[in-house]
């Protein structure tokens, strides 16, 4: 599978998240060309504000591998990660983030501020490779816009 195909899997997780009453975001963790973890953003139904798609995917991957360090893995996210998820990605040792929908395409309310993970990334000892794939951005944005039209925002 390539980056676009893994991002499609992350977008499918976002659709699953919406179907389960969550936020329109999903993620998959990939290592050695295989999905080792996936997550959806249903923190609202779990009563857990930290249960974003990326964090749920990291938790799932760590449980599957029975380890807390994911060096050599990449994370694919339907939306650009927020600062909390970015930090969890860094602490998990993931060195590549690939995302579909950029922060600038959605309401600032989704991110709780005007920060940019690119700026935070520049300050890390070991910066993470950040890859935006605009070719699948609209597919992810469609999930967000459908969720908004359903009155979830």
Short mmCIF file of N, CA and C in Angstrom, two decimals:
data_model
loop_
_atom_site.label_atom_id
_atom_site.label_comp_id
_atom_site.label_asym_id
_atom_site.label_seq_id
_atom_site.Cartn_x
_atom_site.Cartn_y
_atom_site.Cartn_z
N UNK A 1 0.85 -1.19 0.00
CA UNK A 1 0.00 0.00 0.00
C UNK A 1 0.89 1.24 0.00
N UNK A 2 0.36 2.33 -0.54
CA UNK A 2 1.11 3.59 -0.57
C UNK A 2 0.43 4.61 0.36
N UNK A 3 1.00 5.81 0.42
CA UNK A 3 0.47 6.85 1.31
C UNK A 3 -1.01 7.12 1.06
N UNK A 4 -1.42 7.23 -0.20
CA UNK A 4 -2.83 7.51 -0.50
C UNK A 4 -3.74 6.40 0.02
N UNK A 5 -3.31 5.16 -0.13
CA UNK A 5 -4.13 4.03 0.31
C UNK A 5 -4.23 3.98 1.84
N UNK A 6 -3.13 4.28 2.54
CA UNK A 6 -3.19 4.32 4.00
C UNK A 6 -4.06 5.49 4.47
N UNK A 7 -3.98 6.62 3.76
CA UNK A 7 -4.84 7.76 4.12
C UNK A 7 -6.31 7.42 3.89
N UNK A 8 -6.60 6.68 2.85
CA UNK A 8 -7.98 6.24 2.61
C UNK A 8 -8.47 5.40 3.78
N UNK A 9 -7.59 4.56 4.32
CA UNK A 9 -7.95 3.76 5.51
C UNK A 9 -8.24 4.68 6.70
N UNK A 10 -7.44 5.73 6.86
CA UNK A 10 -7.67 6.69 7.95
C UNK A 10 -9.00 7.41 7.76
N UNK A 11 -9.31 7.78 6.53
CA UNK A 11 -10.59 8.45 6.24
C UNK A 11 -11.75 7.49 6.51
N UNK A 12 -11.58 6.22 6.19
CA UNK A 12 -12.61 5.22 6.52
C UNK A 12 -12.83 5.15 8.03
N UNK A 13 -11.75 5.29 8.80
CA UNK A 13 -11.89 5.31 10.26
C UNK A 13 -12.66 6.56 10.69
N UNK A 14 -12.45 7.68 10.00
CA UNK A 14 -13.20 8.91 10.31
C UNK A 14 -14.70 8.68 10.07
N UNK A 15 -15.03 8.01 8.99
CA UNK A 15 -16.43 7.68 8.71
C UNK A 15 -17.01 6.77 9.80
N UNK A 16 -16.21 5.81 10.24
CA UNK A 16 -16.64 4.92 11.33
C UNK A 16 -16.87 5.73 12.60
N UNK A 17 -15.98 6.68 12.86
CA UNK A 17 -16.11 7.53 14.04
C UNK A 17 -17.44 8.28 14.02
N UNK A 18 -17.77 8.88 12.88
CA UNK A 18 -19.03 9.61 12.75
C UNK A 18 -20.21 8.66 12.96
N UNK A 19 -20.14 7.48 12.37
CA UNK A 19 -21.22 6.49 12.50
C UNK A 19 -21.45 6.09 13.96
N UNK A 20 -20.39 6.18 14.77
CA UNK A 20 -20.50 5.82 16.18
C UNK A 20 -20.74 7.02 17.08
N UNK A 21 -21.07 8.17 16.47
CA UNK A 21 -21.40 9.36 17.24
C UNK A 21 -20.21 10.22 17.62
N UNK A 22 -19.07 9.98 17.00
CA UNK A 22 -17.86 10.72 17.33
C UNK A 22 -17.55 11.85 16.36
N UNK A 23 -16.37 12.41 16.53
CA UNK A 23 -15.83 13.49 15.71
C UNK A 23 -15.34 12.90 14.39
N UNK A 24 -15.36 13.66 13.29
CA UNK A 24 -15.00 13.12 11.97
C UNK A 24 -13.51 13.00 11.72
N UNK A 25 -12.82 12.23 12.57
CA UNK A 25 -11.38 12.04 12.40
C UNK A 25 -11.02 10.60 12.73
N UNK A 26 -10.05 10.08 11.97
CA UNK A 26 -9.57 8.73 12.21
C UNK A 26 -8.11 8.63 11.84
N UNK A 27 -7.47 7.55 12.29
CA UNK A 27 -6.04 7.39 12.03
C UNK A 27 -5.66 5.92 12.02
N UNK A 28 -4.57 5.63 11.32
CA UNK A 28 -3.96 4.30 11.34
C UNK A 28 -2.46 4.46 11.54
N UNK A 29 -1.88 3.51 12.26
CA UNK A 29 -0.43 3.46 12.46
C UNK A 29 0.10 2.33 11.59
N UNK A 30 1.16 2.63 10.85
CA UNK A 30 1.72 1.68 9.89
C UNK A 30 3.20 1.45 10.20
N UNK A 31 3.59 0.17 10.17
CA UNK A 31 5.00 -0.18 10.34
C UNK A 31 5.31 -1.32 9.38
N UNK A 32 6.41 -1.20 8.68
CA UNK A 32 6.83 -2.22 7.72
C UNK A 32 5.73 -2.52 6.70
N UNK A 33 5.01 -1.48 6.29
CA UNK A 33 4.00 -1.62 5.25
C UNK A 33 2.69 -2.24 5.69
N UNK A 34 2.51 -2.42 7.02
CA UNK A 34 1.29 -3.03 7.54
C UNK A 34 0.65 -2.14 8.59
N UNK A 35 -0.67 -2.12 8.60
CA UNK A 35 -1.39 -1.38 9.64
C UNK A 35 -1.28 -2.17 10.94
N UNK A 36 -0.72 -1.51 11.96
CA UNK A 36 -0.54 -2.17 13.26
C UNK A 36 -1.48 -1.61 14.32
N UNK A 37 -2.19 -0.54 13.98
CA UNK A 37 -3.14 0.05 14.92
C UNK A 37 -4.05 1.02 14.20
N UNK A 38 -5.24 1.18 14.74
CA UNK A 38 -6.18 2.14 14.16
C UNK A 38 -6.99 2.77 15.28
N UNK A 39 -7.55 3.94 14.97
CA UNK A 39 -8.33 4.63 16.00
C UNK A 39 -9.35 5.57 15.42
N UNK A 40 -10.39 5.78 16.21
CA UNK A 40 -11.44 6.73 15.86
C UNK A 40 -11.57 7.75 16.98
N UNK A 41 -12.25 8.83 16.71
CA UNK A 41 -12.35 9.96 17.65
C UNK A 41 -13.71 9.95 18.36
N UNK A 42 -13.85 9.06 19.34
CA UNK A 42 -15.12 8.97 20.06
C UNK A 42 -14.96 9.32 21.54
N UNK A 43 -14.08 10.26 21.80
CA UNK A 43 -13.86 10.69 23.18
C UNK A 43 -15.13 11.19 23.84
N UNK A 44 -16.02 11.80 23.05
CA UNK A 44 -17.27 12.31 23.61
C UNK A 44 -18.15 11.17 24.13
N UNK A 45 -18.16 10.02 23.47
CA UNK A 45 -18.99 8.91 23.93
C UNK A 45 -18.29 8.09 25.02
N UNK A 46 -16.97 8.17 25.07
CA UNK A 46 -16.20 7.46 26.10
C UNK A 46 -15.98 8.32 27.35
N UNK A 47 -16.39 9.60 27.27
CA UNK A 47 -16.14 10.57 28.34
C UNK A 47 -14.65 10.69 28.61
N UNK A 48 -13.89 10.78 27.51
CA UNK A 48 -12.43 10.86 27.56
C UNK A 48 -11.95 11.89 26.54
N UNK A 49 -11.63 13.10 26.98
CA UNK A 49 -11.22 14.13 26.03
C UNK A 49 -9.91 13.85 25.32
N UNK A 50 -9.16 12.85 25.78
CA UNK A 50 -7.90 12.51 25.10
C UNK A 50 -8.09 11.44 24.03
N UNK A 51 -9.28 10.93 23.86
CA UNK A 51 -9.50 9.84 22.91
C UNK A 51 -9.75 10.37 21.50
N UNK A 52 -8.72 10.97 20.94
CA UNK A 52 -8.74 11.40 19.53
C UNK A 52 -8.29 10.21 18.69
N UNK A 53 -8.53 10.28 17.39
CA UNK A 53 -8.19 9.18 16.49
C UNK A 53 -6.73 8.78 16.55
N UNK A 54 -5.84 9.76 16.56
CA UNK A 54 -4.41 9.46 16.57
C UNK A 54 -3.99 8.79 17.88
N UNK A 55 -4.49 9.29 18.99
CA UNK A 55 -4.13 8.71 20.28
C UNK A 55 -4.72 7.31 20.41
N UNK A 56 -5.96 7.13 19.95
CA UNK A 56 -6.56 5.79 19.98
C UNK A 56 -5.77 4.82 19.09
N UNK A 57 -5.29 5.30 17.94
CA UNK A 57 -4.49 4.45 17.04
C UNK A 57 -3.15 4.08 17.69
N UNK A 58 -2.53 5.04 18.37
CA UNK A 58 -1.26 4.77 19.07
C UNK A 58 -1.50 3.75 20.19
N UNK A 59 -2.56 3.93 20.97
CA UNK A 59 -2.88 2.98 22.04
C UNK A 59 -3.09 1.58 21.47
N UNK A 60 -3.83 1.51 20.36
CA UNK A 60 -4.12 0.23 19.72
C UNK A 60 -2.85 -0.43 19.21
N UNK A 61 -1.99 0.35 18.54
CA UNK A 61 -0.73 -0.20 18.01
C UNK A 61 0.17 -0.68 19.15
N UNK A 62 0.29 0.10 20.21
CA UNK A 62 1.12 -0.30 21.35
C UNK A 62 0.59 -1.58 21.99
N UNK A 63 -0.72 -1.68 22.13
CA UNK A 63 -1.31 -2.89 22.71
C UNK A 63 -1.06 -4.09 21.80
N UNK A 64 -1.22 -3.89 20.49
CA UNK A 64 -1.00 -4.99 19.54
C UNK A 64 0.44 -5.49 19.56
N UNK A 65 1.39 -4.56 19.69
CA UNK A 65 2.81 -4.92 19.69
C UNK A 65 3.35 -5.21 21.10
N UNK A 66 2.53 -4.91 22.11
CA UNK A 66 2.93 -5.07 23.51
C UNK A 66 4.20 -4.29 23.82
N UNK A 67 4.20 -3.04 23.39
CA UNK A 67 5.31 -2.12 23.67
C UNK A 67 4.79 -0.69 23.65
N UNK A 68 5.54 0.20 24.23
CA UNK A 68 5.10 1.60 24.29
C UNK A 68 5.90 2.52 23.38
N UNK A 69 6.73 1.96 22.55
CA UNK A 69 7.58 2.75 21.66
C UNK A 69 7.36 2.26 20.23
N UNK A 70 7.08 3.19 19.33
CA UNK A 70 6.72 2.83 17.95
C UNK A 70 7.70 3.38 16.92
N UNK A 71 8.99 3.36 17.24
CA UNK A 71 9.97 3.86 16.28
C UNK A 71 9.89 3.02 15.00
N UNK A 72 10.08 3.68 13.89
CA UNK A 72 9.98 3.02 12.59
C UNK A 72 8.58 3.02 12.04
N UNK A 73 7.61 3.50 12.81
CA UNK A 73 6.22 3.55 12.36
C UNK A 73 5.89 4.94 11.82
N UNK A 74 4.82 4.98 11.05
CA UNK A 74 4.25 6.24 10.55
C UNK A 74 2.79 6.26 10.96
N UNK A 75 2.24 7.46 11.10
CA UNK A 75 0.82 7.57 11.39
C UNK A 75 0.15 8.33 10.25
N UNK A 76 -0.99 7.82 9.85
CA UNK A 76 -1.80 8.41 8.78
C UNK A 76 -3.08 8.90 9.41
N UNK A 77 -3.35 10.19 9.23
CA UNK A 77 -4.49 10.81 9.88
C UNK A 77 -5.39 11.49 8.86
N UNK A 78 -6.69 11.34 9.06
CA UNK A 78 -7.64 11.97 8.12
C UNK A 78 -7.56 13.49 8.20
N UNK A 79 -7.17 14.01 9.36
CA UNK A 79 -7.03 15.46 9.56
C UNK A 79 -5.65 15.75 10.14
N UNK A 80 -5.18 16.95 9.92
CA UNK A 80 -3.91 17.36 10.53
C UNK A 80 -4.04 17.21 12.05
N UNK A 81 -3.09 16.56 12.71
CA UNK A 81 -3.21 16.34 14.15
C UNK A 81 -3.21 17.65 14.95
N UNK A 82 -3.94 17.62 16.06
CA UNK A 82 -3.93 18.76 17.00
C UNK A 82 -2.62 18.69 17.80
N UNK A 83 -2.39 19.67 18.64
CA UNK A 83 -1.14 19.70 19.41
C UNK A 83 -1.05 18.54 20.40
N UNK A 84 -2.17 18.12 20.99
CA UNK A 84 -2.15 16.99 21.92
C UNK A 84 -1.73 15.71 21.19
N UNK A 85 -2.35 15.47 20.03
CA UNK A 85 -2.02 14.27 19.26
C UNK A 85 -0.60 14.32 18.74
N UNK A 86 -0.18 15.50 18.29
CA UNK A 86 1.20 15.67 17.81
C UNK A 86 2.18 15.30 18.92
N UNK A 87 1.90 15.75 20.13
CA UNK A 87 2.79 15.43 21.26
C UNK A 87 2.80 13.94 21.54
N UNK A 88 1.64 13.29 21.51
CA UNK A 88 1.59 11.85 21.74
C UNK A 88 2.36 11.10 20.65
N UNK A 89 2.26 11.57 19.42
CA UNK A 89 3.00 10.97 18.30
C UNK A 89 4.50 11.06 18.57
N UNK A 90 4.94 12.24 19.00
CA UNK A 90 6.36 12.44 19.30
C UNK A 90 6.81 11.52 20.43
N UNK A 91 6.02 11.44 21.52
CA UNK A 91 6.40 10.61 22.66
C UNK A 91 6.38 9.13 22.31
N UNK A 92 5.58 8.73 21.32
CA UNK A 92 5.54 7.33 20.89
C UNK A 92 6.72 6.96 19.99
N UNK A 93 7.48 7.96 19.56
CA UNK A 93 8.64 7.70 18.71
C UNK A 93 8.32 7.57 17.23
N UNK A 94 7.12 7.98 16.86
CA UNK A 94 6.72 7.95 15.44
C UNK A 94 7.38 9.14 14.76
N UNK A 95 8.06 8.89 13.64
CA UNK A 95 8.82 9.96 13.00
C UNK A 95 8.22 10.46 11.68
N UNK A 96 7.00 9.99 11.34
CA UNK A 96 6.36 10.45 10.11
C UNK A 96 4.86 10.55 10.33
N UNK A 97 4.32 11.73 10.00
CA UNK A 97 2.88 11.97 10.03
C UNK A 97 2.44 12.30 8.61
N UNK A 98 1.45 11.57 8.12
CA UNK A 98 0.87 11.84 6.81
C UNK A 98 -0.60 12.18 7.07
N UNK A 99 -1.05 13.33 6.57
CA UNK A 99 -2.44 13.72 6.82
C UNK A 99 -3.13 14.20 5.56
N UNK A 100 -4.45 14.08 5.57
CA UNK A 100 -5.25 14.44 4.39
C UNK A 100 -5.75 15.88 4.48
N UNK A 101 -6.57 16.18 5.46
CA UNK A 101 -7.20 17.50 5.56
C UNK A 101 -6.36 18.43 6.42
N UNK A 102 -5.92 19.52 5.84
CA UNK A 102 -5.08 20.47 6.58
C UNK A 102 -5.93 21.33 7.52
N UNK A 103 -5.30 21.80 8.55
CA UNK A 103 -5.95 22.61 9.58
C UNK A 103 -6.68 23.82 9.00
N UNK A 104 -6.11 24.43 7.98
CA UNK A 104 -6.68 25.63 7.40
C UNK A 104 -8.00 25.43 6.68
N UNK A 105 -8.40 24.19 6.45
CA UNK A 105 -9.64 23.90 5.73
C UNK A 105 -10.87 23.79 6.63
N UNK A 106 -10.66 23.77 7.94
CA UNK A 106 -11.77 23.59 8.87
C UNK A 106 -11.79 24.72 9.90
N UNK A 107 -12.83 24.75 10.68
CA UNK A 107 -12.99 25.78 11.71
C UNK A 107 -11.84 25.73 12.71
N UNK A 108 -11.38 26.90 13.14
CA UNK A 108 -10.33 26.99 14.15
C UNK A 108 -10.77 26.35 15.47
N UNK A 109 -12.08 26.26 15.68
CA UNK A 109 -12.60 25.65 16.90
C UNK A 109 -12.16 24.19 17.03
N UNK A 110 -11.93 23.52 15.92
CA UNK A 110 -11.53 22.11 15.96
C UNK A 110 -10.17 21.94 16.62
N UNK A 111 -9.36 22.98 16.61
CA UNK A 111 -7.99 22.88 17.11
C UNK A 111 -7.75 23.69 18.38
N UNK A 112 -8.73 24.45 18.80
CA UNK A 112 -8.61 25.18 20.05
C UNK A 112 -7.56 26.27 20.06
N UNK A 113 -7.19 26.77 18.90
CA UNK A 113 -6.20 27.84 18.87
C UNK A 113 -5.59 28.06 17.51
N UNK A 114 -4.62 28.96 17.48
CA UNK A 114 -3.99 29.38 16.23
C UNK A 114 -2.59 28.80 16.03
N UNK A 115 -2.19 27.85 16.84
CA UNK A 115 -0.86 27.26 16.74
C UNK A 115 -0.74 26.45 15.44
N UNK A 116 0.49 26.14 15.07
CA UNK A 116 0.75 25.30 13.91
C UNK A 116 1.75 24.21 14.33
N UNK A 117 1.41 22.95 14.05
CA UNK A 117 2.32 21.88 14.45
C UNK A 117 3.66 22.00 13.73
N UNK A 118 3.68 22.67 12.57
CA UNK A 118 4.95 22.85 11.86
C UNK A 118 5.92 23.68 12.70
N UNK A 119 5.39 24.69 13.38
CA UNK A 119 6.21 25.55 14.24
C UNK A 119 6.71 24.76 15.45
N UNK A 120 5.81 23.98 16.05
CA UNK A 120 6.19 23.15 17.19
C UNK A 120 7.25 22.14 16.74
N UNK A 121 7.03 21.53 15.58
CA UNK A 121 7.95 20.53 15.05
C UNK A 121 9.36 21.08 14.89
N UNK A 122 9.48 22.32 14.47
CA UNK A 122 10.79 22.95 14.28
C UNK A 122 11.57 23.07 15.58
N UNK A 123 10.88 22.98 16.72
CA UNK A 123 11.53 23.13 18.02
C UNK A 123 11.91 21.79 18.65
N UNK A 124 11.55 20.68 18.01
CA UNK A 124 11.86 19.37 18.56
C UNK A 124 13.33 19.01 18.35
N UNK A 125 13.88 18.22 19.24
CA UNK A 125 15.24 17.71 19.08
C UNK A 125 15.32 16.85 17.83
N UNK A 126 14.29 16.02 17.63
CA UNK A 126 14.20 15.16 16.45
C UNK A 126 12.90 15.47 15.73
N UNK A 127 12.90 16.43 14.82
CA UNK A 127 11.66 16.79 14.12
C UNK A 127 11.04 15.60 13.40
N UNK A 128 9.73 15.63 13.32
CA UNK A 128 8.94 14.59 12.68
C UNK A 128 8.71 14.99 11.22
N UNK A 129 8.77 14.03 10.32
CA UNK A 129 8.47 14.31 8.92
C UNK A 129 6.96 14.54 8.80
N UNK A 130 6.57 15.70 8.29
CA UNK A 130 5.15 16.04 8.12
C UNK A 130 4.82 16.05 6.63
N UNK A 131 3.83 15.24 6.25
CA UNK A 131 3.47 15.11 4.84
C UNK A 131 1.98 15.36 4.68
N UNK A 132 1.64 16.38 3.92
CA UNK A 132 0.23 16.66 3.59
C UNK A 132 -0.01 16.14 2.18
N UNK A 133 -1.05 15.33 2.01
CA UNK A 133 -1.39 14.77 0.70
C UNK A 133 -2.67 15.45 0.23
N UNK A 134 -2.56 16.54 -0.52
CA UNK A 134 -3.76 17.28 -0.94
C UNK A 134 -4.68 16.50 -1.88
N UNK A 135 -4.18 15.45 -2.52
CA UNK A 135 -5.00 14.68 -3.45
C UNK A 135 -6.17 13.97 -2.79
N UNK A 136 -6.10 13.73 -1.47
CA UNK A 136 -7.21 13.09 -0.76
C UNK A 136 -7.87 14.03 0.26
N UNK A 137 -7.45 15.28 0.22
CA UNK A 137 -7.97 16.24 1.20
C UNK A 137 -9.49 16.41 1.08
N UNK A 138 -10.00 16.50 -0.13
CA UNK A 138 -11.44 16.72 -0.30
C UNK A 138 -12.25 15.55 0.23
N UNK A 139 -11.74 14.33 0.08
CA UNK A 139 -12.45 13.16 0.60
C UNK A 139 -12.60 13.25 2.11
N UNK A 140 -11.54 13.67 2.79
CA UNK A 140 -11.60 13.85 4.24
C UNK A 140 -12.51 15.03 4.60
N UNK A 141 -12.38 16.10 3.86
CA UNK A 141 -13.21 17.28 4.11
C UNK A 141 -14.69 16.96 3.91
N UNK A 142 -15.02 16.08 2.98
CA UNK A 142 -16.42 15.67 2.79
C UNK A 142 -16.98 15.02 4.05
N UNK A 143 -16.17 14.24 4.74
CA UNK A 143 -16.61 13.60 5.99
C UNK A 143 -16.89 14.69 7.03
N UNK A 144 -15.99 15.65 7.14
CA UNK A 144 -16.15 16.76 8.10
C UNK A 144 -17.41 17.56 7.77
N UNK A 145 -17.58 17.91 6.51
CA UNK A 145 -18.73 18.73 6.11
C UNK A 145 -20.04 17.99 6.29
N UNK A 146 -20.06 16.68 6.04
CA UNK A 146 -21.26 15.88 6.29
C UNK A 146 -21.62 15.85 7.76
N UNK A 147 -20.60 15.73 8.60
CA UNK A 147 -20.79 15.75 10.05
C UNK A 147 -21.34 17.11 10.49
N UNK A 148 -20.80 18.19 9.92
CA UNK A 148 -21.28 19.53 10.26
C UNK A 148 -22.74 19.72 9.82
N UNK A 149 -23.07 19.27 8.62
CA UNK A 149 -24.45 19.41 8.11
C UNK A 149 -25.43 18.62 8.95
N UNK A 150 -24.97 17.55 9.56
CA UNK A 150 -25.84 16.75 10.43
C UNK A 150 -26.05 17.44 11.78
N UNK A 151 -25.44 18.62 11.95
CA UNK A 151 -25.64 19.40 13.16
C UNK A 151 -24.80 18.96 14.34
N UNK A 152 -23.68 18.33 14.08
CA UNK A 152 -22.84 17.83 15.16
C UNK A 152 -21.90 18.89 15.69
N UNK A 153 -21.71 19.97 14.96
CA UNK A 153 -20.78 21.01 15.41
C UNK A 153 -21.50 21.98 16.33
#
